[in-house]
Structures are given as structure tokens and as C-alpha cells.
Amino acid sequence: MSEPNTAQPVIRAENVYKVFGRRPEAVVERIKAGETRQDVEKEGTAAVIDATFNVYPGEIFVVMGLSGSGKSTVIRTLNALHPATAGTVEVLGQDLSALSPRELRDLRSKHISMVFQHFALFPHWTVIENAAYSLETQGVEKTERYDRAREVLAAVGLKGWEDSYPSELSGGMQQRVGLARALAADTDILLMDEAFSALDPLIRREMQDELKEIQGQLGRTIVFITHDLNEAMFLGDRIAVMKDGRIVQVGTPEQILSEPADEYVASFTADVDRARVLTAEAIMVGEERLTESDRAAFERHQMAVTSNATLQDIVPVVIEANGPIAVESAESGQRIGYIPLGVLLESLTPQRSEVVPDPEEAN
Amino acid sequence: MEIPVPRIPLGDWVEVALDWILTVLGGFFTFIRTILVGAYDLLLWLLTTPEWWIVTLVLAALGWWLRNWQLAVGTVIGFVIIVGVNQWANAMSTLALVTIATLIAVIFAIPLGILAAKSQTASKVLRPLMDFIQTMPPMVYLIPALVIFRVGVVPGMVATVIFAMAPGVRFTELGIRSVDREVVEAGKAFGSPPGKILRQIQLPLAMPTIMAGVNQVIMLSLSMVVIAGMVGAGGLGGEVVASLNRINAGLGFESGLAVVILAMYLDRLTSMQSKANER
């Protein structure tokens, strides 16, 4: 995982506002003066209010919120599809508001690519033409861009579909084309706007796994928008939770889960699939918590997992051991703790203190 | 009680304006007239110089190529009927007039439609203008056109262009506006300039709608043909007007039928419907 504060941020958003309507600046002033989103409704829609965050090289930064929370608008301020009404957005050290249209296009084609919720493929073009599009806008010559598009298509599992049209593909495959189009550009930054939300749950899982795998190889900087906290927890190195246009908390998945900033965030975490999020390190206990019989059981098997294994990896090991298991550091291999059966079961259910009204009511 | 409303001398103003236009832009209109007459004569020469059956076969082949063999068969049957009722020459002069009028209308309408789709202001200005030119009784255009371009095929053509242009503009605007927003956004997000987005994404995706507009332009052009006949455009319209003057029901029906056959041919040739059915 990235160590946020040591590197220069790739994206820096500071006090960003985005207001749609006739007099956006006036709305920003009124909100700064303390009025709420509802107060200014007639003047304009305040989609994003005072958003401040940094995105560091190589991390997956997830922005998560319900519909209408402003998350899709936030991502569009990062490549100025919706230029910020107030505040600063810096990408790779360049202030977006200071760029000419031409410089902005240049920045987009060379450094930022985007994956869309409903794929946004060009229906009149074949798969390979779609995948090569990002290279075309970069001015890459035809044979080279087709070669590279072919490679990327193969990497996302679409070998053999190059000459099909998007309408001949399933939703999951179409989004692979969308992903290929974005990856082919070889940009530092990848913006993914609810990229997997329109897919079936099974396909979605598959794509999430694949994205993690691809990210492991390529190490891009990814901003990922989602309304699904499980997805956010699974993919995100860090997560920003949005509500009513404001960012209410930024933190690692475990921080969000264990120290929710307010009741709203807590209400979300209540139904998170903990098995995919919590790691051995987060739930392990020290040797002193083991009972005599635990120790005896452990001595018979001596089974262990690494510290970054998730609960879903741990459960089968515990079943096989039929008793406590050890946790070894992913880096050094040293034994750093234990997981008895009771602790594992406890970790799968939300803590009593975390149980709060469901998201619908909290909303 | 009577409320006196002063007489608005709108008619006088129109005539003064027309006089002024004629003196200032007379040379320009002569130039336009020469070009239109030249184009019309050339096309008419192409359609009437070969034997009628050669032209028929070429038009049928065009139908086959663009659509299907059924249209080719229909074309042959229809055009044989036109020859049978002795309207071939008139039908060809009408076809030439409609073709040129449609081309000019489309050349103006598509850029205007693109402009309206891109700019909210242009859209607001063009909408009432299009309402105006489409609902004004088309004969009204004939009078100034007649004054400016003199009797013959040109005033009919110009009036036709103006009257028939509106759906071309409207459908182009609609077509471009209804291209999926996310797809256009994708073009922008990858850094494509606006002109390229228009050419590569918006126009191709709007094409079925734009073609529906072109089809409407052709149909409106044909409906203007009879009116154009009144100012000496000749062709089938001239025959209809002549039969009306002589109360000649037989001639009227024959020339009317030829208009219907031409309309059906042009409609099938340009409508997207038949193409959609093939898939």
C-alpha cells in the first residue's frame, strides 16, 4: 500500500466547488457564508462543496457515496469535463484552470484516461478501433496504434474479438473494451466513473479482481468512483466518503471500518462484506490471549497465514487446522500474532457499537 | 365602441424592401440565377438525352445498390407507367428540379442544424425562423422569388429550397443532440478537439436521424412542385396547373399519378426504414 505523505501528489484538489446553474459563483459565496445546499437550490445545484484531497502515485483512491452525493461530478473536475467553479485542481503540478483549451486537451490525451459507467464505446467502430482511439488522439501512427491496441485487448481477455462491434459483446466484455481503450493510452492517471456498476454481480467481482491484478503490474494512479462500499473497501488503498456534495471522511478501508467519522459513515460499514476487507493483521491477537487448549491445538498443526490475507483466505485455513492459527508478517515472515476461532467469528460480525440505523434512514 | 387601429402599411414596406434588394443585389441574383439554370439544364440533359429505358434501368440499378431488388423492380414498373401516360419528359424535368432543390436545401440545412445543436442561442433564433418558413403558405415565397429571379424554373427552385429546408435543420439538430452524452464525453475525455468529435462521433451517430430529415426535405420539395408549376417551372407541376385551368380531369390525374410515382421512388431510395428492416 502507498505511504501517502512521502510522495508528491499526482492530483491535488483544494477547496473544490462545483455548482451548476445560472450564477454558480454567487452560490459558492452563499455556501461559504454558511448556507446549506437546500438554501441555494433555486440559484443552482451545488454538486460538490469544499472538496479537498490528494491522490498519490500508484494508489487506488476510491470516492464513494450514494447517488446525488456529487461523486461523479468530483471525478469530472479532475479532467475539467466539469471545470471547478471555485478552488484549485492540480494534475501533475498543473493548475487546470490556467490551461488553454489546447493544453487541456493535451493533458487529457497524454496523462488522463477515463472509463465510463455505461462504457461510452463508439458503436459504429469495431472493438480494435475503439481500443486504439486513445492512441489516435495522441497522434500515434496507425499500424503502431493497432499493434498496441491488440496487445492491450489480449491483456484484458478480448483476443479474437478485435473486429466485432460493441453491440455484439456482453456488458462485461464491453467494459473490458472501455478499460482497454483507457489502458492503451498508457496514461499516468486512470479515472473510473462507476466503471463496474452497470455489470452483473458475478462479472463485477471478476472485473474487480482483474483490475487489482492489472494495477499490481502497472501501478497506475487510479481514481475510482462507486456507490458500493464493498467495492470501495476491496479496491481502495484509500477511500473518500461523500455525502450531499461534501467529503465526510478520507481514510484507509480499515480506518473507515474501525473509526467511522460519523453515524452516516458507520451506517454504511454495518453491511460491509468484512471477509473481503479485514486482514489477518487487523484481527490477530497476541499469544497471551490463547487458552491452554488453544495452544495444544496449535502445536498439533502449526498452520499460519500471512498478515495481509483477508478473512476469506483465512477461513479455509482455520477450518483445516480446526483450531487457532498463526499470523506471519508479509514482509519478514516472522510470527506476529494468532487468530483463535472465537476471534475469527467475532470479526465477521459488526461490533455492537457500530450497529446504527440503516443507510436509508440515515440518509 | 370602436377602437381605431391604424393601418399598418406592411405591404408597402415589403415592396420598398424588395425594390431596394433588387437594385443593390441585382447582380448577385443574376449570378445565382445563371448557376441554378446551368445546373438544372445539365441534369435535365443527362436525364433526357438517353432513351427512356436506359434512364429507367440506371435509376433502378441505383435503387438496387442503395436498397434492394424489390425497389429496382418497383422502379421499372413505375417508370414504364409514367412513359405510358406520356409524362416522361415532364417527370424528368421535375426530377431534375427536385434533385437540385434538395441538394441546395441540404447544403444549407445541415450546417445550420449543426450550429443549432452546438449553440443554445442559435437554436433559439432558428426555431421560430424554421416555424415561420415552414408554416407560411408556400405560394407567398413565389411572389418575391418571381420578382427577383423572373419567370422560369429558378423562382420555383428557390421557393422550394426555402420551404423544404426546415426539416433538414430540425432533424440535424435533433440527431446531434440525441447522441449519447457519455459517448461525446468520452471523446472529450481522451482529448479529441471539437471538430474531430463532430466528424468522428456526432455526425456518424446522428446520420440515421439526419437522413430521415433529408427524406422529409425531398418529400416537401415534391409537394412544392405543383406550386412551382404556376410560375413557369414546367414539368409535372406545369401539367397539373394546365389541367386545372382547362378543367381537364384526365390530364390532371395522369400528371398527378406521375408525381406520386416519383415521390414513392425518392422516398424508398432515401428512407432509413427499409434499411432497418433488412438487418
XYZ file of C-alpha atoms in Angstrom:
642
model
C 0.000 0.000 0.000
C 1.134 3.519 -0.678
C 2.681 5.596 2.025
C 0.742 8.789 1.271
C 2.810 11.588 2.737
C 6.216 10.744 1.360
C 5.480 11.374 -2.330
C 4.262 14.370 -4.305
C 0.552 14.025 -5.021
C -0.429 13.315 -8.625
C -3.751 15.029 -8.133
C -4.309 17.808 -5.664
C -7.832 19.097 -5.097
C -8.168 22.022 -2.725
C -11.474 23.521 -1.594
C -13.104 22.493 -4.852
C -16.676 23.607 -5.502
C -18.795 22.712 -8.494
C -22.121 24.438 -8.945
C -24.475 24.041 -11.892
C -26.910 26.830 -12.615
C -27.208 30.402 -13.745
C -24.973 32.114 -11.202
C -22.577 29.494 -9.878
C -20.127 31.941 -8.254
C -22.878 33.545 -6.208
C -23.934 30.129 -4.958
C -20.376 29.350 -3.870
C -20.231 32.624 -1.919
C -23.522 31.885 -0.183
C -22.393 28.406 0.793
C -19.100 29.750 2.086
C -21.148 32.179 4.152
C -22.827 29.226 5.794
C -25.952 28.496 3.794
C -26.853 24.887 3.004
C -27.324 23.086 -0.261
C -31.107 23.348 0.140
C -30.995 27.108 0.839
C -29.424 27.842 -2.537
C -31.441 25.305 -4.518
C -33.190 27.974 -6.608
C -29.949 29.641 -7.686
C -28.133 26.483 -8.677
C -27.207 22.940 -7.783
C -24.178 22.652 -5.556
C -22.889 19.264 -6.680
C -19.518 19.445 -4.948
C -18.850 21.505 -1.839
C -15.401 22.272 -0.473
C -13.697 19.045 -1.533
C -10.065 18.725 -0.513
C -7.977 15.624 -1.116
C -4.715 14.402 -2.586
C -4.160 11.351 -4.727
C -0.661 9.844 -4.564
C 1.246 7.937 -7.244
C 0.324 4.289 -7.608
C -2.685 4.254 -5.300
C -6.288 3.407 -5.940
C -8.242 6.290 -4.482
C -11.916 5.478 -4.191
C -14.632 8.125 -3.954
C -17.726 6.513 -2.567
C -21.203 7.872 -1.984
C -24.858 7.362 -2.820
C -26.395 8.791 -5.976
C -26.596 12.569 -5.797
C -23.654 12.775 -3.424
C -21.565 14.515 -6.092
C -19.047 11.745 -6.679
C -19.433 11.649 -10.489
C -19.053 15.428 -10.591
C -15.913 15.300 -8.458
C -14.214 12.936 -10.883
C -15.130 15.210 -13.798
C -13.479 18.193 -12.140
C -10.214 16.226 -12.216
C -10.035 16.312 -16.019
C -12.116 19.504 -16.334
C -15.020 17.856 -18.158
C -16.795 19.883 -15.463
C -14.324 22.650 -14.590
C -14.362 23.521 -10.895
C -16.404 26.633 -10.058
C -14.049 27.553 -7.224
C -10.958 26.070 -5.658
C -7.893 24.511 -7.232
C -7.431 21.257 -9.092
C -3.826 20.419 -9.866
C -2.920 17.440 -12.007
C 0.789 16.570 -12.226
C 1.539 20.013 -10.862
C -0.547 21.868 -13.459
C -3.448 24.033 -12.374
C -6.323 23.016 -14.675
C -7.979 26.443 -14.624
C -4.791 28.015 -16.012
C -4.632 25.797 -19.096
C -5.756 26.839 -22.573
C -8.240 24.509 -24.306
C -5.395 23.097 -26.356
C -3.146 22.471 -23.344
C -6.067 20.868 -21.562
C -6.706 18.506 -24.490
C -3.042 17.669 -24.498
C -3.053 16.876 -20.787
C -6.127 14.689 -21.217
C -4.816 12.693 -24.133
C -1.352 12.082 -22.692
C -1.895 11.845 -18.953
C -5.503 11.133 -18.010
C -7.786 8.467 -19.364
C -11.290 7.590 -18.302
C -13.597 4.595 -18.036
C -17.325 5.285 -18.041
C -20.286 3.760 -16.238
C -22.168 2.880 -19.406
C -18.956 2.113 -21.284
C -19.365 5.006 -23.766
C -17.935 2.945 -26.601
C -18.303 4.193 -30.159
C -21.000 1.884 -31.518
C -20.087 2.483 -35.165
C -16.497 1.314 -34.663
C -15.047 -2.138 -34.159
C -13.518 -3.238 -30.874
C -9.977 -2.567 -32.036
C -10.869 0.848 -33.431
C -12.385 1.685 -30.061
C -9.359 0.428 -28.162
C -6.989 2.361 -30.425
C -8.943 5.616 -30.088
C -6.958 6.962 -27.162
C -3.772 6.433 -29.160
C -5.283 8.147 -32.164
C -5.916 11.308 -30.171
C -2.275 11.134 -29.087
C -1.314 11.149 -32.747
C 0.180 7.653 -32.803
C 0.531 6.300 -36.312
C -1.997 3.690 -37.460
C -0.078 0.404 -37.569
C 1.576 1.131 -34.240
C -1.642 2.023 -32.511
C -3.350 -1.111 -33.801
C -0.438 -3.241 -32.587
C -0.637 -1.712 -29.152
C -4.435 -1.911 -29.041
C -4.201 -5.604 -29.951
C -1.784 -6.210 -27.064
C -3.998 -4.437 -24.555
C -7.110 -6.233 -25.806
C -5.337 -9.544 -25.312
C -4.349 -8.455 -21.810
C -7.981 -7.804 -20.854
C -9.065 -11.142 -22.364
C -10.562 -9.995 -25.653
C -8.241 -11.745 -28.067
C -10.231 -12.762 -31.134
C -12.893 -10.060 -30.726
C -10.939 -7.264 -32.415
C -13.196 -6.971 -35.442
C -16.533 -7.314 -33.651
C -18.779 -4.359 -32.934
C -19.543 -3.360 -29.333
C -23.213 -4.329 -29.737
C -22.129 -7.938 -30.332
C -20.449 -8.088 -26.913
C -21.864 -8.699 -23.422
C -21.795 -5.878 -20.880
C -18.729 -7.239 -19.132
C -16.863 -7.568 -22.402
C -17.887 -4.071 -23.473
C -16.425 -2.675 -20.287
C -13.229 -4.599 -20.989
C -13.082 -2.675 -24.260
C -13.628 0.540 -22.286
C -10.807 -0.487 -19.966
C -8.570 -1.412 -22.900
C -9.210 1.985 -24.506
C -8.115 3.672 -21.282
C -5.120 1.395 -20.675
C -3.847 1.616 -24.251
C -3.270 5.332 -23.787
C -0.630 4.438 -21.200
C -1.541 7.464 -19.098
C -0.355 8.055 -15.536
C -3.893 8.585 -14.308
C -6.962 6.439 -14.774
C -10.368 7.868 -13.860
C -13.040 5.209 -13.420
C -16.575 6.532 -13.051
C -18.721 3.735 -11.592
C -16.919 1.564 -14.071
C -18.366 -1.717 -12.800
C -21.750 -0.539 -11.515
C -23.663 -1.488 -14.657
C -22.369 -5.065 -14.626
C -23.872 -8.235 -13.150
C -22.587 -9.034 -9.640
C -20.533 -12.044 -10.767
C -18.912 -10.171 -13.652
C -18.342 -7.250 -11.333
C -16.369 -9.434 -8.908
C -14.316 -10.760 -11.777
C -13.546 -7.275 -13.059
C -12.586 -6.077 -9.579
C -10.131 -8.941 -9.227
C -8.730 -8.243 -12.660
C -8.370 -4.541 -12.012
C -6.371 -5.331 -8.875
C -4.205 -7.691 -10.849
C -3.637 -5.197 -13.654
C -2.899 -2.492 -11.093
C -0.366 -4.797 -9.444
C 1.502 -4.990 -12.742
C 1.126 -1.439 -13.998
C 0.944 0.656 -10.828
C -1.165 3.471 -12.317
C -2.791 6.143 -10.224
C -6.473 5.332 -10.192
C -9.441 7.373 -9.033
C -12.389 5.023 -8.759
C -15.966 6.156 -8.186
C -18.508 3.772 -6.709
C -21.691 3.644 -4.665
C -20.848 0.175 -3.388
C -18.877 0.179 -0.149
C -17.809 -3.432 -0.588
C -16.258 -2.485 -3.896
C -14.660 0.574 -2.325
C -13.209 -1.474 0.530
C -11.937 -4.187 -1.767
C -10.287 -1.918 -4.330
C -9.333 1.181 -2.411
C -5.981 1.933 -0.871
C -7.779 4.961 0.495
C -11.433 5.897 0.410
C -13.195 9.255 0.430
C -16.798 9.016 1.584
C -19.114 11.688 0.161
C -22.468 12.882 1.377
C -24.545 15.732 -0.069
C -21.628 17.131 -2.044
C -19.151 17.081 0.832
C -16.361 14.661 1.620
C -17.088 13.429 5.139
C -14.125 11.121 5.640
C -10.917 10.096 3.903
C -9.034 7.050 5.131
C -7.874 3.516 4.532
C -10.598 0.841 4.362
C -9.688 -0.341 7.828
C -9.854 3.172 9.247
C -13.277 3.689 7.689
C -14.419 0.383 9.105
C -12.994 0.727 12.585
C -13.152 4.512 13.114
C -16.088 5.888 11.088
C -16.085 9.700 11.231
C -19.810 9.952 11.852
C -23.027 7.973 12.023
C -23.531 8.262 8.294
C -20.265 6.509 7.511
C -20.875 3.994 10.286
C -24.273 3.131 8.835
C -22.576 2.160 5.606
C -19.963 -0.022 7.196
C -22.631 -2.046 9.006
C -23.250 -4.171 5.945
C -19.791 -4.397 4.512
C -18.550 -7.777 3.420
C -15.890 -7.930 6.090
C -14.474 -11.176 4.778
C -13.065 -9.309 1.783
C -11.792 -6.289 3.662
C -10.390 -7.176 7.040
C -6.915 -8.652 7.049
C -5.219 -11.064 9.400
C -3.188 -8.196 10.770
C -6.307 -6.285 11.726
C -7.905 -9.067 13.760
C -4.973 -11.058 15.189
C -4.364 -11.223 18.913
C -1.237 -11.724 20.993
C -0.062 -15.060 22.351
C -1.343 -14.223 25.864
C -4.963 -14.446 24.622
C -4.592 -18.123 23.709
C -6.029 -20.670 26.170
C -4.270 -23.872 27.160
C -6.343 -25.964 24.792
C -5.735 -23.385 22.015
C -2.022 -23.808 22.489
C -2.295 -27.565 22.450
C -4.397 -27.475 19.276
C -1.983 -25.096 17.607
C 1.039 -27.247 18.441
C -0.536 -30.149 16.587
C -0.939 -28.241 13.258
C 1.238 -25.134 13.356
C -0.630 -23.613 10.411
C -0.140 -19.958 9.504
C -1.343 -17.205 7.129
C 0.400 -14.012 6.035
C -0.552 -10.728 7.658
C -2.223 -9.317 4.514
C -4.520 -12.341 3.974
C -8.198 -11.381 4.046
C -10.751 -13.223 6.156
C -11.970 -15.146 3.148
C -8.476 -16.546 2.752
C -8.183 -17.268 6.466
C -11.435 -19.148 6.984
C -10.475 -22.285 4.981
C -7.120 -22.472 6.802
C -8.814 -22.262 10.195
C -11.296 -24.969 9.163
C -8.477 -27.230 8.126
C -6.475 -26.563 11.273
C -9.602 -26.965 13.370
C -8.027 -24.611 15.883
C -6.027 -21.407 16.178
C -3.561 -20.416 13.506
C -0.542 -18.130 13.466
C -0.076 -14.895 11.518
C 3.247 -14.201 9.797
C 4.403 -10.836 8.577
C 4.094 -10.474 4.809
C 7.457 -8.713 4.673
C 9.703 -10.520 7.162
C 7.915 -13.872 7.545
C 8.132 -13.565 11.323
C 5.305 -14.709 13.508
C 3.466 -11.619 14.710
C 0.237 -12.950 16.218
C -2.508 -15.573 16.390
C -6.097 -15.989 15.298
C -8.193 -18.215 17.555
C -11.550 -19.444 16.270
C -13.537 -17.141 18.560
C -11.750 -14.034 17.317
C -12.369 -15.014 13.703
C -16.108 -15.467 14.270
C -16.331 -12.222 16.173
C -14.593 -10.288 13.388
C -17.176 -11.399 10.836
C -19.994 -9.516 12.541
C -20.110 -5.770 13.122
C -19.170 -4.625 16.617
C -22.120 -3.741 18.793
C -21.049 -0.106 18.850
C -21.056 0.043 15.068
C -24.662 -1.010 14.715
C -26.588 2.128 13.826
C -29.717 2.896 11.769
C -29.606 1.590 8.230
C -28.356 3.839 5.399
C -31.850 4.668 4.125
C -32.838 6.260 7.417
C -29.512 7.931 7.992
C -29.878 9.496 4.602
C -67.295 51.177 -29.081
C -64.866 51.119 -31.889
C -61.156 51.158 -31.177
C -59.333 52.611 -34.153
C -56.318 50.624 -35.232
C -54.072 52.449 -37.661
C -53.491 50.732 -40.956
C -50.012 49.159 -40.827
C -48.505 49.566 -44.278
C -46.654 46.253 -44.061
C -47.296 45.519 -47.718
C -45.769 48.842 -48.807
C -42.713 48.183 -46.680
C -42.235 44.763 -48.187
C -42.361 46.248 -51.682
C -39.936 49.032 -50.838
C -37.580 46.489 -49.294
C -37.865 44.304 -52.359
C -37.068 47.230 -54.688
C -34.059 48.088 -52.592
C -32.823 44.480 -52.588
C -33.209 44.334 -56.355
C -31.165 47.464 -57.014
C -28.436 46.598 -54.530
C -28.147 42.872 -55.076
C -29.359 42.600 -58.654
C -26.017 41.389 -59.987
C -25.738 38.778 -57.296
C -29.192 37.406 -58.084
C -28.377 37.233 -61.782
C -25.304 35.214 -60.860
C -27.373 32.813 -58.704
C -29.909 32.513 -61.469
C -27.221 31.611 -64.017
C -25.772 28.918 -61.776
C -29.139 27.370 -60.968
C -30.275 27.394 -64.573
C -26.952 25.852 -65.608
C -27.159 23.067 -63.034
C -30.770 22.356 -63.909
C -30.118 22.280 -67.655
C -27.159 19.965 -67.199
C -29.089 17.488 -65.071
C -32.093 17.644 -67.384
C -29.841 16.982 -70.358
C -28.399 13.925 -68.566
C -31.894 12.594 -67.849
C -33.475 13.243 -71.230
C -30.701 12.634 -73.774
C -30.558 8.818 -73.405
C -33.565 6.660 -74.320
C -36.130 6.493 -71.504
C -35.415 2.812 -70.818
C -31.710 3.452 -70.271
C -32.513 6.121 -67.663
C -35.053 3.817 -66.067
C -32.537 0.981 -65.818
C -29.907 3.278 -64.304
C -32.362 4.583 -61.703
C -33.489 1.010 -60.957
C -29.869 -0.082 -60.551
C -29.343 2.812 -58.146
C -32.322 1.552 -56.135
C -30.908 -1.964 -56.072
C -27.485 -0.757 -54.995
C -28.736 1.548 -52.234
C -31.614 -0.622 -51.046
C -32.848 -3.908 -52.507
C -34.002 -5.649 -55.671
C -37.683 -5.071 -54.834
C -37.140 -1.347 -55.247
C -35.462 -1.952 -58.606
C -38.480 -3.915 -59.848
C -40.867 -1.260 -58.497
C -38.871 1.448 -60.213
C -39.130 -0.235 -63.617
C -42.887 -0.772 -63.265
C -43.491 2.786 -62.066
C -41.422 4.461 -64.748
C -42.994 2.378 -67.510
C -46.348 3.673 -66.303
C -45.038 7.261 -66.490
C -43.999 6.671 -70.088
C -47.374 5.025 -70.725
C -49.266 8.141 -69.633
C -46.981 10.278 -71.769
C -45.406 12.199 -68.888
C -41.762 11.111 -69.263
C -40.297 14.482 -70.271
C -42.279 16.324 -67.596
C -41.322 13.766 -64.957
C -37.631 14.139 -65.774
C -37.751 17.909 -65.561
C -39.484 17.602 -62.183
C -36.896 15.070 -61.031
C -34.113 17.465 -62.026
C -35.764 20.347 -60.189
C -36.371 18.315 -57.022
C -32.838 16.901 -57.017
C -31.180 20.294 -57.283
C -33.541 21.936 -54.818
C -32.923 19.118 -52.319
C -29.159 19.316 -52.714
C -29.156 23.058 -52.082
C -31.567 22.741 -49.152
C -29.380 20.047 -47.558
C -26.191 22.053 -48.123
C -27.746 24.885 -46.116
C -29.731 22.817 -43.639
C -27.023 20.532 -42.242
C -24.563 23.262 -41.209
C -27.463 25.254 -39.722
C -28.593 22.155 -37.829
C -25.062 21.602 -36.510
C -24.911 25.227 -35.419
C -28.248 24.892 -33.638
C -27.066 21.742 -31.877
C -23.841 23.410 -30.701
C -25.206 26.766 -29.633
C -28.239 27.355 -27.460
C -28.579 30.888 -28.877
C -28.533 29.712 -32.488
C -31.135 27.110 -31.597
C -33.403 29.751 -30.054
C -33.095 32.010 -33.101
C -33.512 29.244 -35.661
C -36.521 27.547 -34.110
C -39.076 30.352 -34.718
C -37.449 31.069 -38.072
C -37.985 27.461 -39.131
C -41.564 27.584 -37.804
C -42.088 30.693 -39.902
C -40.749 29.386 -43.183
C -42.474 26.047 -42.818
C -45.950 27.346 -41.946
C -46.064 30.392 -44.220
C -48.245 29.427 -47.189
C -45.584 28.371 -49.712
C -47.104 30.409 -52.531
C -46.089 33.554 -50.651
C -42.452 32.812 -51.416
C -43.224 32.664 -55.078
C -44.021 36.336 -55.424
C -40.668 37.802 -54.305
C -38.859 34.886 -55.951
C -40.691 35.748 -59.154
C -39.755 39.417 -58.888
C -36.123 38.625 -58.130
C -35.490 35.715 -60.475
C -38.106 36.254 -63.215
C -40.364 33.594 -64.691
C -38.948 30.122 -65.238
C -37.540 27.266 -63.256
C -35.413 29.335 -60.823
C -38.098 31.069 -58.718
C -39.784 27.671 -58.257
C -36.493 26.158 -57.209
C -35.660 28.937 -54.751
C -39.127 28.857 -53.191
C -38.805 25.085 -52.926
C -35.425 25.301 -51.213
C -36.721 27.732 -48.603
C -39.923 25.840 -47.954
C -38.265 22.415 -47.794
C -35.230 23.323 -45.702
C -36.806 23.342 -42.232
C -36.940 19.588 -41.543
C -33.309 19.269 -42.646
C -32.271 21.779 -39.988
C -34.547 20.308 -37.322
C -33.572 16.669 -37.822
C -29.869 17.511 -37.925
C -30.140 19.388 -34.631
C -32.195 16.599 -33.075
C -29.837 13.917 -34.366
C -26.721 15.554 -32.951
C -28.358 16.449 -29.671
C -29.561 12.910 -29.109
C -26.153 11.290 -29.483
C -25.394 9.628 -26.140
C -23.813 12.280 -23.895
C -21.383 9.846 -22.335
C -20.026 8.894 -25.777
C -19.356 12.533 -26.630
C -17.832 12.951 -23.167
C -15.520 10.025 -23.928
C -14.252 11.905 -26.975
C -13.549 14.953 -24.824
C -12.023 12.925 -22.005
C -9.442 11.466 -24.381
C -8.519 14.929 -25.587
C -10.133 14.997 -29.018
C -10.768 18.517 -30.416
C -14.418 19.569 -31.008
C -14.221 19.418 -34.816
C -12.946 15.872 -34.695
C -15.598 14.836 -32.183
C -18.217 16.198 -34.578
C -16.768 14.387 -37.575
C -15.831 11.095 -35.932
C -18.584 10.659 -33.378
C -21.540 13.019 -33.561
C -22.244 13.129 -37.290
C -21.923 9.368 -37.917
C -24.139 8.559 -34.941
C -26.684 11.209 -35.926
C -26.727 10.036 -39.552
C -29.940 7.949 -39.400
C -31.836 10.945 -37.995
C -30.213 13.345 -40.466
C -31.196 11.027 -43.335
C -34.779 10.988 -42.054
C -34.604 14.780 -42.327
C -33.225 14.609 -45.865
C -36.083 12.288 -46.746
C -38.543 14.872 -45.401
C -36.811 17.592 -47.410
C -37.310 15.562 -50.591
C -40.974 14.945 -49.843
C -41.605 18.639 -49.173
C -39.748 19.553 -52.373
C -42.038 17.310 -54.355
C -45.095 18.815 -52.741
C -43.829 22.237 -53.882
C -43.515 21.093 -57.469
C -47.122 21.814 -58.359
C -46.946 25.279 -56.876
C -43.693 25.935 -58.721
C -45.536 24.985 -61.905
C -47.562 28.191 -61.518
C -44.504 30.353 -62.123
C -43.404 28.523 -65.215
C -41.210 25.823 -63.692
C -42.850 23.426 -66.145
C -42.585 19.711 -65.541
C -45.378 17.764 -63.899
C -46.400 20.845 -61.907
C -46.947 22.777 -65.121
C -49.171 19.963 -66.403
C -51.236 19.948 -63.195
C -51.688 23.734 -63.387
C -52.617 23.491 -67.085
C -55.167 20.747 -66.415
C -56.659 22.870 -63.634
C -57.022 25.853 -65.972
C -58.672 23.717 -68.641
C -60.712 21.657 -66.186
C -59.094 18.591 -67.726
C -59.574 15.794 -65.168
C -57.830 13.180 -67.311
C -54.620 15.139 -67.765
C -54.673 16.162 -64.119
C -54.896 12.556 -62.996
C -52.128 11.391 -65.312
C -49.654 14.046 -64.239
C -50.700 13.639 -60.598
C -50.005 9.903 -60.775
C -46.548 10.583 -62.193
C -45.838 12.840 -59.172
C -46.908 10.010 -56.848
C -44.619 7.501 -58.592
C -41.648 9.876 -58.381
C -42.409 10.529 -54.718
C -42.517 6.829 -53.914
C -39.256 6.186 -55.720
C -37.421 9.026 -53.964
C -38.891 8.122 -50.589
C -37.889 4.450 -50.738
C -34.484 5.418 -52.015
C -33.735 7.729 -49.100
C -35.728 6.402 -46.146
C -33.848 4.529 -43.450
C -36.866 2.356 -42.758
C -36.143 -0.183 -45.475
C -32.525 -0.433 -44.442
C -33.509 -1.117 -40.834
C -35.812 -3.910 -41.957
C -33.027 -5.687 -43.756
C -30.976 -6.194 -40.601
